[in-house]
Each structure stands twice: as structure tokens, then as C-alpha cells.
Amino acid sequence: MLTRYTQQIKLEEIGTEGQKKLENASVLCIGAGGIGVTLLSYLAGAGVGQLGILDDDLLEETNLHRQVLYQESHIHQTKALVAQMQLQALNSKIKIHAYPFRLALENAEQLISQYDLVADCSDNFYTRYLIHDTCFRLNKPYFYASAYQFKGHYALFYGKENGCFHCVFPSVPKTMKQCQSGGVIGTLPGLLGIIQATELIKWITGAGTLLKNKLLTIDFLSMEFKNYEFIKNEGCFFCVHGKSMEYPEDLCTLVKEPDSFAVTTHEFPDFLKQYPEALLLDVRTHEEHEARNIGGTLIPIDELESRVTELNPSQPILVYCYSGQRSRRAFDLLRGAGFSLVYHLEKGLSKLLAI
Ligand SMILES: [Zn+2]
């Protein structure tokens, strides 16, 4: 019976003990899209004893370029049910449950509480917040992965002492505000599903070291993979102050973008009051900084990309320069690198110091 798993049992880190652990494990996969079907295929292949698939979508032709578990004949059928059938054909020895409905505030806890581990393969931020928050309350590990255009994220959130999803994403990132409206290269969700499945298998079997307290960002255009360490945000409304978030009724609702991440000269004193822990980041040259500055850290714009790891993604950052141009570039660079708490001083010191 274990013959099919021979190649992974051979691994010292897994062995027959690890295989038993896989057999006794249960994983709920929320979202049976490009990430989800890849994750599910490998977990079913590896012999994870119980898999849950939650998705209320019907398969569309436009899904096929990335959701390679499905076939043309499945178009217009319910993804969760087709995935269950396909995966059961791959491994008849495991239990697979299909939930062909939408995750909602009313059913999240009841569903998630039935599984050991949760893989978030959903496609929008409010659903992610809801899954994360429910996992946090139930003390379940939350494996997050997302893919958008050419960029992807992976992270594991677990443990009250560690940073939570809200610490890292206090608001919906500007570049990921819609459900699948911006396109995605088909191979990216596949890779993210593989990374997520690998980390789940490592968690279950105890093999290797998990990627913890780090956000892995992948850029397929430059093929750059980076890890950003994150820590608990001591001001986090969710994991520190114990407040809950308000979810819109339709979780896939479009997010109204904040008016701006620009801080005007006028707003500057209020910004400092609101974010007393904020880092002021001067991106001018050493000479300019020496001549006059408003405190904080200096990282000249030309060095920012290579020194980005010196910055803490869970600390609010206000970037400034002389006229507001370099700080705007730095803002874009940091946002692109996954920093969500970045602001820039509009019109720079020229305006601020003129008052
Ligand atoms: Zn938090």
C-alpha cells in the first residue's frame, strides 16, 4: 500500500513515520484556482489523508491556462466537485471533501475548525483577512499564497507572539485590490501552489526548516525571489489590540483605494502624531542630509534597492527628499517590494522648511 510513496519514504527527513503523519493530516484548501489545484494535486499525490476543497466557482475557459487539473469538458462545471473527482482518480486512498459554496462569516469557523491546517488559495484580500482571522482565533496555522500578474507572495502566519496578517497587510495593497481583474501569467500560481504544498508537507512531517516570519516575494519578470522578515506590529489593531475587522458582505468587493499615500506639509504634524513609531527615511545624498534634515535614517535613492532589507516592513515609513520626486520613486520601489505602510512627503523639504 505504501509502494506509491516509495520515493518520498526514502527521504530520511520523511520516512515511514512522516508518511503516517501525512496520512493522519487534514488540510483545507480555500480556492480551487491556479494555486489551489496545484497544491491539491501534490498533497493528494503525497498521501495527505484528508483534503477539503472550498470553491463556489464554475470553471470558465479563461481558467484553463493556469488551472491545469481541469479539462475542456469540465467548462461550466463546479470546480470543487471536478477537483474532487480528478484528485480522487489520482489517489483513491485518501478522503476528499468538496464544499461547492462561498466562504462567509457565518460558515468560516465551522469549516476551518474541522481541519488541522489551512491553505489560503483565494483571490481577494477580504477573503484572506477572514480566513486568517478565523485561523488566528482557532489557533490554526494559516498558509498564505497569492499571485497577481507577474508577482507572487507566500507566507505562514502562526503563533500569537509572531506578526499576523494584519501586521504585514494593514490595508489591502494597492496592486492587489481586485479579484483577478489584472491578469496573471499561468505558471506563477503553479509555482506558488508548489511552494505552499511543500511547506505544508514540511509542517506535517517535521522535515527541514519552515519559512517563518518572512514574506517571500517572487517577481517572474526579473525572476527575483526575496524574503522580507516581518515582526509583530505593536500597534496592530487585530493581534495586539484584539479588535476585529469589518468584512464587506461581498468579500470580493472592489476596494476603495485610499485617497493617497502622499503626506502634505499641512498633514505632516498629524502624521507624526498618528504614527509616532514611524521611520523618517531621507533618500537624498549624504551631502544634502548633512546640510539639513528632519531626522530619521538616510538611505540615498540609488542605494535603496540593495539596502531594502535594512528596513522593517511592519514599521510605518515616511520617505522624504528635497522636492518630492525622489521620495515618490522610493515610495514606488518600497510598495513594489511589499512594504504596505509607506508614505511619502509631498513636495519634500523645499515646501516643509519654507513654512
Ligand atoms: Zn497583527
Coordinates of C-alpha atoms and ligand atoms in Angstrom, one line a residue:
M1 CA 0.0 0.0 0.0
L2 CA 2.9 2.3 0.7
T3 CA 4.6 1.4 -2.7
R4 CA 3.3 4.6 -4.3
Y5 CA 5.1 6.7 -1.7
T6 CA 8.4 4.9 -2.0
Q7 CA 10.3 7.9 -3.4
Q8 CA 9.4 10.2 -0.5
I9 CA 9.6 7.5 2.2
K10 CA 13.2 7.0 1.0
L11 CA 14.0 10.5 2.2
E12 CA 15.5 10.4 5.7
E13 CA 13.5 13.5 6.7
I14 CA 10.2 11.8 5.9
G15 CA 10.5 8.0 6.1
T16 CA 7.6 5.8 7.2
E17 CA 6.9 7.9 10.2
G18 CA 6.5 11.0 8.1
Q19 CA 4.2 9.1 5.7
K20 CA 2.0 8.1 8.7
K21 CA 1.8 11.7 9.7
L22 CA 0.7 12.7 6.2
E23 CA -1.9 10.0 6.3
N24 CA -3.3 11.4 9.6
A25 CA -3.2 15.0 8.5
S26 CA -6.1 17.1 7.2
V27 CA -5.7 20.2 5.0
L28 CA -8.5 22.6 4.0
C29 CA -7.8 24.4 0.7
I30 CA -9.8 27.5 0.1
G31 CA -10.0 28.3 -3.5
A32 CA -9.6 25.7 -6.3
G33 CA -8.0 28.1 -8.8
G34 CA -4.4 28.0 -10.2
I35 CA -2.7 27.9 -6.8
G36 CA -5.3 25.6 -5.2
V37 CA -5.3 22.9 -7.8
T38 CA -1.5 22.7 -7.9
L39 CA -1.4 22.5 -4.1
L40 CA -4.2 19.9 -4.0
S41 CA -2.6 17.7 -6.7
Y42 CA 0.7 17.5 -4.8
L43 CA -1.0 17.0 -1.4
A44 CA -3.2 14.2 -2.9
G45 CA -0.1 12.7 -4.5
A46 CA 1.8 12.8 -1.2
G47 CA -1.0 11.0 0.6
V48 CA -2.4 13.7 2.9
G49 CA -5.2 11.7 4.5
Q50 CA -8.0 14.3 4.3
L51 CA -8.4 17.2 1.9
G52 CA -11.1 19.8 1.9
I53 CA -11.8 21.9 -1.2
L54 CA -13.9 25.0 -0.9
D55 CA -14.8 26.9 -4.0
D56 CA -18.2 28.0 -5.4
D57 CA -17.0 29.0 -8.9
L58 CA -17.8 27.3 -12.1
L59 CA -15.0 26.5 -14.5
E60 CA -14.5 29.0 -17.3
E61 CA -12.5 28.7 -20.5
T62 CA -10.2 31.5 -19.3
N63 CA -9.2 29.5 -16.3
L64 CA -7.6 26.7 -18.3
H65 CA -4.3 28.4 -19.0
R66 CA -3.3 28.1 -15.3
Q67 CA -5.8 25.6 -13.7
V68 CA -4.3 22.5 -15.2
L69 CA -6.2 20.0 -13.2
Y70 CA -9.3 20.7 -15.3
Q71 CA -10.1 19.9 -18.9
E72 CA -12.2 21.5 -21.7
S73 CA -15.0 19.1 -21.0
H74 CA -15.3 20.5 -17.4
I75 CA -16.2 24.0 -18.5
H76 CA -19.3 25.3 -16.7
Q77 CA -19.0 22.6 -14.1
T78 CA -18.4 23.3 -10.4
K79 CA -14.7 23.5 -9.7
A80 CA -14.8 22.0 -6.2
L81 CA -16.7 18.9 -7.5
V82 CA -14.5 18.4 -10.6
A83 CA -11.3 18.8 -8.5
Q84 CA -12.6 16.3 -6.0
M85 CA -13.3 13.8 -8.9
Q86 CA -9.9 14.4 -10.5
L87 CA -7.9 14.1 -7.3
Q88 CA -9.8 11.0 -6.2
A89 CA -8.8 9.5 -9.5
L90 CA -5.2 10.4 -8.7
N91 CA -5.3 8.9 -5.2
S92 CA -8.3 6.7 -4.3
K93 CA -6.9 6.0 -0.8
I94 CA -7.5 9.5 0.7
K95 CA -10.7 11.3 1.7
I96 CA -11.6 14.3 -0.2
H97 CA -14.5 16.6 0.7
A98 CA -15.9 19.2 -1.7
Y99 CA -17.6 22.4 -0.4
P100 CA -19.1 24.0 -3.5
F101 CA -20.1 27.2 -1.8
R102 CA -18.7 30.5 -0.8
L103 CA -16.7 31.2 2.4
A104 CA -18.7 33.6 4.6
L105 CA -18.6 35.0 8.1
E106 CA -21.3 32.5 9.0
N107 CA -19.6 29.3 7.9
A108 CA -15.8 30.1 8.3
E109 CA -15.4 28.9 11.8
Q110 CA -17.4 25.8 11.5
L111 CA -15.5 24.7 8.4
I112 CA -12.0 25.7 9.4
S113 CA -12.3 24.0 12.8
Q114 CA -12.6 20.6 11.1
Y115 CA -9.1 20.8 9.7
D116 CA -5.6 20.8 11.1
L117 CA -4.1 23.2 8.5
V118 CA -5.5 25.8 6.2
A119 CA -4.1 26.8 2.8
D120 CA -5.4 30.1 1.6
C121 CA -5.6 29.9 -2.2
S122 CA -8.3 32.6 -2.5
D123 CA -8.1 35.5 -4.9
N124 CA -9.0 38.5 -2.9
F125 CA -7.9 40.3 0.3
Y126 CA -11.2 40.3 2.3
T127 CA -11.4 36.6 2.0
R128 CA -7.8 36.3 3.1
Y129 CA -8.5 38.5 6.1
L130 CA -11.5 36.3 7.1
I131 CA -9.6 33.1 6.7
H132 CA -6.6 34.4 8.6
D133 CA -8.7 35.9 11.4
T134 CA -10.6 32.7 11.8
C135 CA -7.4 30.6 11.9
F136 CA -5.9 33.1 14.4
R137 CA -8.8 32.6 16.8
L138 CA -8.8 28.8 16.4
N139 CA -5.0 28.7 16.7
K140 CA -4.6 27.0 13.3
P141 CA -1.6 27.6 11.1
Y142 CA -2.5 29.9 8.1
F143 CA -0.6 29.3 4.9
Y144 CA -1.0 32.3 2.6
A145 CA -0.2 32.4 -1.1
S146 CA -1.2 34.9 -3.8
A147 CA -0.4 35.5 -7.4
Y148 CA -1.1 38.7 -9.4
Q149 CA 0.2 39.4 -12.8
F150 CA 3.9 38.5 -12.6
K151 CA 4.2 38.9 -8.8
G152 CA 3.5 36.4 -6.0
H153 CA 3.6 36.1 -2.2
Y154 CA 3.9 33.3 0.2
A155 CA 3.9 33.4 4.0
L156 CA 3.0 31.3 7.0
F157 CA 1.2 33.0 9.9
Y158 CA 1.1 31.2 13.2
G159 CA 1.6 32.0 16.9
K160 CA 0.3 34.9 18.9
E161 CA 3.8 36.0 19.6
N162 CA 4.5 36.5 15.9
G163 CA 3.3 39.1 13.4
C164 CA -0.1 38.4 12.0
F165 CA -1.6 39.0 8.5
H166 CA -2.8 42.5 9.5
C167 CA 0.7 43.4 10.8
V168 CA 2.0 42.8 7.3
F169 CA -1.0 43.9 5.3
P170 CA -2.8 46.6 7.4
S171 CA -4.7 47.6 4.4
V172 CA -5.3 46.0 1.0
P173 CA -2.2 46.5 -1.1
K174 CA -2.8 48.9 -4.0
T175 CA -1.6 46.4 -6.6
M176 CA -3.9 43.6 -5.4
K177 CA -7.1 45.3 -4.9
Q178 CA -9.3 43.4 -7.3
C179 CA -10.4 39.9 -7.8
Q180 CA -8.5 38.6 -10.8
S181 CA -9.0 41.7 -12.8
G182 CA -5.4 42.3 -13.7
G183 CA -4.5 39.0 -15.3
V184 CA -1.8 36.6 -14.3
I185 CA 0.9 34.5 -16.0
G186 CA -0.3 30.9 -15.9
T187 CA 2.9 29.4 -14.4
L188 CA 3.0 31.7 -11.4
P189 CA 0.1 30.3 -9.4
G190 CA 1.5 26.8 -10.1
L191 CA 4.8 27.7 -8.5
L192 CA 3.1 29.2 -5.5
G193 CA 0.9 26.1 -5.1
I194 CA 4.1 24.0 -5.1
I195 CA 5.8 26.3 -2.5
Q196 CA 2.7 26.2 -0.3
A197 CA 2.3 22.5 -0.6
T198 CA 6.0 21.9 0.2
E199 CA 5.7 24.0 3.3
L200 CA 2.6 22.1 4.4
I201 CA 4.3 18.7 3.8
K202 CA 7.3 20.0 5.9
W203 CA 5.0 21.2 8.6
I204 CA 3.2 17.8 8.8
T205 CA 6.3 15.6 8.6
G206 CA 8.6 17.9 10.6
A207 CA 11.2 17.9 7.7
G208 CA 13.6 20.8 7.3
T209 CA 13.0 24.4 8.4
L210 CA 9.8 26.3 7.7
L211 CA 9.8 29.8 6.2
K212 CA 8.6 31.6 9.3
N213 CA 8.0 35.3 10.0
K214 CA 9.1 36.0 6.4
L215 CA 7.2 37.2 3.4
L216 CA 8.5 35.5 0.3
T217 CA 8.0 37.7 -2.8
I218 CA 8.5 36.4 -6.3
D219 CA 8.8 38.5 -9.4
F220 CA 8.6 36.4 -12.6
L221 CA 9.7 39.3 -14.8
S222 CA 13.1 39.6 -13.2
M223 CA 13.0 36.0 -11.7
E224 CA 13.9 37.5 -8.3
F225 CA 12.9 35.7 -5.1
K226 CA 13.2 37.8 -1.9
N227 CA 12.4 37.2 1.7
Y228 CA 11.3 40.0 3.9
E229 CA 11.4 39.4 7.6
F230 CA 8.4 40.7 9.5
I231 CA 7.8 41.2 13.1
K232 CA 4.7 41.9 15.3
N233 CA 3.5 45.4 14.8
E234 CA 3.0 46.6 18.4
G235 CA 0.2 48.9 17.2
C236 CA -1.7 46.1 15.3
F237 CA -5.4 46.6 15.9
F238 CA -6.0 42.9 15.4
C239 CA -3.4 40.8 17.2
V240 CA -2.3 43.4 19.8
H241 CA -5.5 45.3 20.5
G242 CA -7.9 42.4 19.9
K243 CA -10.2 44.3 17.7
S244 CA -11.9 42.6 14.8
M245 CA -12.2 43.8 11.3
E246 CA -15.4 44.6 9.4
Y247 CA -15.8 42.5 6.3
P248 CA -18.0 43.6 3.5
E249 CA -20.9 41.4 2.7
D250 CA -19.4 40.5 -0.6
L251 CA -15.9 39.6 0.2
C252 CA -14.8 40.0 -3.4
T253 CA -15.9 43.6 -3.4
L254 CA -13.6 46.1 -5.0
V255 CA -11.6 48.0 -2.5
K256 CA -11.8 51.7 -2.5
E257 CA -8.3 52.9 -2.7
P258 CA -7.1 55.3 0.0
D259 CA -7.1 58.8 -1.4
S260 CA -3.4 59.0 -1.4
F261 CA -0.2 57.8 0.4
A262 CA 1.1 61.3 0.0
V263 CA 1.5 63.4 3.1
T264 CA 1.3 67.1 2.6
T265 CA 3.2 69.7 4.5
H266 CA -0.1 70.5 6.2
E267 CA -0.7 66.9 7.2
F268 CA 2.8 66.3 8.4
P269 CA 2.4 67.1 12.1
D270 CA -0.8 65.0 12.3
F271 CA 1.0 62.1 10.6
L272 CA 3.7 62.2 13.3
K273 CA 1.0 62.1 16.0
Q274 CA -0.8 59.3 14.3
Y275 CA 2.3 57.2 13.7
P276 CA 4.8 58.1 16.5
E277 CA 6.8 54.9 15.7
A278 CA 7.2 55.9 12.0
L279 CA 10.6 55.9 10.5
L280 CA 11.5 59.1 8.6
L281 CA 13.6 58.0 5.6
D282 CA 15.7 60.6 3.8
V283 CA 16.5 59.4 0.3
R284 CA 18.7 62.4 -0.7
T285 CA 22.5 62.3 -0.8
H286 CA 24.9 62.3 2.2
E287 CA 25.8 65.9 1.5
E288 CA 22.2 67.1 1.4
H289 CA 21.4 65.2 4.6
E290 CA 24.3 66.7 6.4
A291 CA 23.3 70.2 5.4
R292 CA 19.8 69.9 6.7
N293 CA 17.4 67.2 7.7
I294 CA 14.4 66.4 9.8
G295 CA 15.9 63.4 11.4
G296 CA 15.4 59.7 10.7
T297 CA 17.6 57.4 8.6
L298 CA 19.4 58.2 5.4
I299 CA 19.5 55.8 2.5
P300 CA 20.2 57.6 -0.8
I301 CA 17.7 56.6 -3.5
D302 CA 20.5 54.9 -5.6
E303 CA 21.2 52.6 -2.7
L304 CA 17.7 51.9 -1.7
E305 CA 17.0 48.8 -3.7
S306 CA 20.1 47.0 -2.5
R307 CA 19.6 48.1 1.1
V308 CA 15.8 47.4 1.4
T309 CA 16.4 44.6 3.8
E310 CA 17.6 47.1 6.4
L311 CA 14.0 48.4 6.6
N312 CA 11.3 46.8 8.7
P313 CA 8.1 46.2 6.6
S314 CA 5.8 46.3 9.6
Q315 CA 7.0 49.8 10.7
P316 CA 5.3 52.8 9.1
I317 CA 7.8 54.7 6.8
L318 CA 7.6 58.3 5.6
V319 CA 10.0 58.9 2.8
Y320 CA 11.3 62.4 2.1
C321 CA 13.6 64.2 -0.2
Y322 CA 14.0 67.8 -1.3
S323 CA 11.3 68.3 -3.9
G324 CA 9.2 65.2 -3.6
Q325 CA 10.4 63.5 -6.8
R326 CA 13.0 61.1 -5.4
S327 CA 10.7 60.2 -2.4
R328 CA 7.9 59.3 -4.9
R329 CA 10.3 56.9 -6.7
A330 CA 11.4 55.4 -3.4
F331 CA 7.7 55.0 -2.4
D332 CA 7.0 53.1 -5.6
L333 CA 10.1 50.9 -5.1
L334 CA 9.1 50.1 -1.5
R335 CA 5.5 49.4 -2.3
G336 CA 6.7 47.1 -5.1
A337 CA 8.9 45.3 -2.6
G338 CA 5.9 44.5 -0.5
F339 CA 6.0 47.4 2.0
S340 CA 2.5 48.4 2.8
L341 CA 3.0 51.1 5.4
V342 CA 4.9 53.5 3.2
Y343 CA 4.0 57.2 2.7
H344 CA 5.9 60.0 1.0
L345 CA 6.2 63.6 1.8
E346 CA 4.6 65.6 -1.0
K347 CA 6.8 68.5 -2.3
G348 CA 9.5 67.5 0.1
L349 CA 11.6 69.6 2.4
S350 CA 11.5 72.6 0.0
K351 CA 7.9 73.1 1.0
L352 CA 8.1 71.9 4.6
L353 CA 11.1 74.1 5.5
A354 CA 9.7 77.1 3.7
I355 CA 6.9 77.4 6.3
Ligands
ZN1 ZN -1.1 41.8 13.9

